[in-house]
Amino acid sequence: MTLHLKVKPGSKVDQLFYDAAGQLNAKIKAPAQDGKANAYLIEFLAKQLGIAKSNVTIVAGFTNPHKRIDIETTQEIYERFLVKIG
């Protein structure tokens, strides 16, 4: 499955939410330097989904706030994740 989301690093809290336009957003505590935010985002998403970090891969947007992320999981887990944040 593929997620498209906008990431705001350096936030005070970790949070997943939909904005007014329906775009999935992630606020994360990690700073946007030396790949720290990307690594933290992978860990954060894996924890939210209840899957291994190795099943979450950033495929586009490494240096951009708009990211495309591939997630290897079951449809059931993915749907529970979407319900949880939405």
PDB file of C-alpha atoms in Angstrom:
ATOM      1  CA  MET A   1       0.000   0.000   0.000  1.00  0.00           C
ATOM      2  CA  THR A   2       1.118   3.539  -0.648  1.00  0.00           C
ATOM      3  CA  LEU A   3       0.669   6.593   1.560  1.00  0.00           C
ATOM      4  CA  HIS A   4       1.021  10.159   0.314  1.00  0.00           C
ATOM      5  CA  LEU A   5       1.578  12.579   3.133  1.00  0.00           C
ATOM      6  CA  LYS A   6       3.019  15.934   4.066  1.00  0.00           C
ATOM      7  CA  VAL A   7       5.507  15.939   6.932  1.00  0.00           C
ATOM      8  CA  LYS A   8       6.269  18.777   9.345  1.00  0.00           C
ATOM      9  CA  PRO A   9       9.467  17.957  11.256  1.00  0.00           C
ATOM     10  CA  GLY A  10      10.535  19.730  14.440  1.00  0.00           C
ATOM     11  CA  SER A  11       7.057  19.720  15.975  1.00  0.00           C
ATOM     12  CA  LYS A  12       6.339  19.581  19.690  1.00  0.00           C
ATOM     13  CA  VAL A  13       4.224  16.424  19.348  1.00  0.00           C
ATOM     14  CA  ASP A  14       3.974  13.436  17.032  1.00  0.00           C
ATOM     15  CA  GLN A  15       0.629  13.471  15.260  1.00  0.00           C
ATOM     16  CA  LEU A  16      -1.118  12.112  12.170  1.00  0.00           C
ATOM     17  CA  PHE A  17      -4.132  14.013  10.859  1.00  0.00           C
ATOM     18  CA  TYR A  18      -6.036  15.016   7.743  1.00  0.00           C
ATOM     19  CA  ASP A  19      -6.048  18.692   6.773  1.00  0.00           C
ATOM     20  CA  ALA A  20      -9.095  20.559   5.423  1.00  0.00           C
ATOM     21  CA  ALA A  21      -8.300  19.388   1.870  1.00  0.00           C
ATOM     22  CA  GLY A  22      -8.201  15.733   2.953  1.00  0.00           C
ATOM     23  CA  GLN A  23      -4.391  15.440   2.700  1.00  0.00           C
ATOM     24  CA  LEU A  24      -2.747  13.180   5.273  1.00  0.00           C
ATOM     25  CA  ASN A  25      -0.219  15.105   7.383  1.00  0.00           C
ATOM     26  CA  ALA A  26       2.354  14.035   9.944  1.00  0.00           C
ATOM     27  CA  LYS A  27       3.880  16.244  12.605  1.00  0.00           C
ATOM     28  CA  ILE A  28       7.009  14.680  14.078  1.00  0.00           C
ATOM     29  CA  LYS A  29       9.447  15.747  16.775  1.00  0.00           C
ATOM     30  CA  ALA A  30      12.642  14.903  14.874  1.00  0.00           C
ATOM     31  CA  PRO A  31      14.510  17.742  13.137  1.00  0.00           C
ATOM     32  CA  ALA A  32      14.896  17.876   9.367  1.00  0.00           C
ATOM     33  CA  GLN A  33      18.643  17.365   9.269  1.00  0.00           C
ATOM     34  CA  ASP A  34      20.909  14.498   8.273  1.00  0.00           C
ATOM     35  CA  GLY A  35      17.960  12.193   7.525  1.00  0.00           C
ATOM     36  CA  LYS A  36      16.784  12.211  11.150  1.00  0.00           C
ATOM     37  CA  ALA A  37      13.216  13.170  10.254  1.00  0.00           C
ATOM     38  CA  ASN A  38      12.940  10.446   7.608  1.00  0.00           C
ATOM     39  CA  ALA A  39      14.242   7.757   9.965  1.00  0.00           C
ATOM     40  CA  TYR A  40      11.937   8.962  12.733  1.00  0.00           C
ATOM     41  CA  LEU A  41       8.956   9.049  10.358  1.00  0.00           C
ATOM     42  CA  ILE A  42       9.545   5.413   9.387  1.00  0.00           C
ATOM     43  CA  GLU A  43       9.741   4.420  13.054  1.00  0.00           C
ATOM     44  CA  PHE A  44       6.640   6.469  13.932  1.00  0.00           C
ATOM     45  CA  LEU A  45       4.523   5.027  11.106  1.00  0.00           C
ATOM     46  CA  ALA A  46       5.641   1.470  11.864  1.00  0.00           C
ATOM     47  CA  LYS A  47       4.654   1.935  15.503  1.00  0.00           C
ATOM     48  CA  GLN A  48       1.257   3.380  14.550  1.00  0.00           C
ATOM     49  CA  LEU A  49       0.623   0.431  12.231  1.00  0.00           C
ATOM     50  CA  GLY A  50       2.041  -2.159  14.612  1.00  0.00           C
ATOM     51  CA  ILE A  51       4.484  -3.493  12.010  1.00  0.00           C
ATOM     52  CA  ALA A  52       8.268  -3.750  11.641  1.00  0.00           C
ATOM     53  CA  LYS A  53      10.226  -0.691  10.473  1.00  0.00           C
ATOM     54  CA  SER A  54      11.529  -2.805   7.586  1.00  0.00           C
ATOM     55  CA  ASN A  55       7.977  -2.848   6.177  1.00  0.00           C
ATOM     56  CA  VAL A  56       7.886   0.954   5.817  1.00  0.00           C
ATOM     57  CA  THR A  57       9.883   2.557   2.985  1.00  0.00           C
ATOM     58  CA  ILE A  58      10.086   6.153   1.771  1.00  0.00           C
ATOM     59  CA  VAL A  59      10.106   5.932  -2.031  1.00  0.00           C
ATOM     60  CA  ALA A  60       9.835   9.621  -2.929  1.00  0.00           C
ATOM     61  CA  GLY A  61      10.321  12.947  -1.167  1.00  0.00           C
ATOM     62  CA  PHE A  62      13.526  12.281   0.742  1.00  0.00           C
ATOM     63  CA  THR A  63      14.335  16.018   0.906  1.00  0.00           C
ATOM     64  CA  ASN A  64      10.790  17.299   0.464  1.00  0.00           C
ATOM     65  CA  PRO A  65       7.916  17.557   2.963  1.00  0.00           C
ATOM     66  CA  HIS A  66       5.631  15.751   0.482  1.00  0.00           C
ATOM     67  CA  LYS A  67       6.455  12.064   0.733  1.00  0.00           C
ATOM     68  CA  ARG A  68       5.330   8.819  -0.883  1.00  0.00           C
ATOM     69  CA  ILE A  69       5.675   5.851   1.431  1.00  0.00           C
ATOM     70  CA  ASP A  70       5.249   2.153   0.647  1.00  0.00           C
ATOM     71  CA  ILE A  71       3.870   0.009   3.429  1.00  0.00           C
ATOM     72  CA  GLU A  72       3.962  -3.779   3.412  1.00  0.00           C
ATOM     73  CA  THR A  73       1.053  -4.963   5.542  1.00  0.00           C
ATOM     74  CA  THR A  74      -2.349  -6.598   5.321  1.00  0.00           C
ATOM     75  CA  GLN A  75      -5.392  -4.716   4.080  1.00  0.00           C
ATOM     76  CA  GLU A  76      -7.005  -5.185   7.501  1.00  0.00           C
ATOM     77  CA  ILE A  77      -4.127  -3.530   9.386  1.00  0.00           C
ATOM     78  CA  TYR A  78      -3.970  -0.693   6.841  1.00  0.00           C
ATOM     79  CA  GLU A  79      -7.715  -0.023   7.124  1.00  0.00           C
ATOM     80  CA  ARG A  80      -7.548  -0.021  10.952  1.00  0.00           C
ATOM     81  CA  PHE A  81      -4.704   2.495  10.694  1.00  0.00           C
ATOM     82  CA  LEU A  82      -6.770   4.791   8.451  1.00  0.00           C
ATOM     83  CA  VAL A  83      -9.766   4.585  10.798  1.00  0.00           C
ATOM     84  CA  LYS A  84      -7.515   5.323  13.780  1.00  0.00           C
ATOM     85  CA  ILE A  85      -6.259   8.599  12.297  1.00  0.00           C
ATOM     86  CA  GLY A  86      -9.417   9.685  10.584  1.00  0.00           C
TER      87      GLY A  86
END
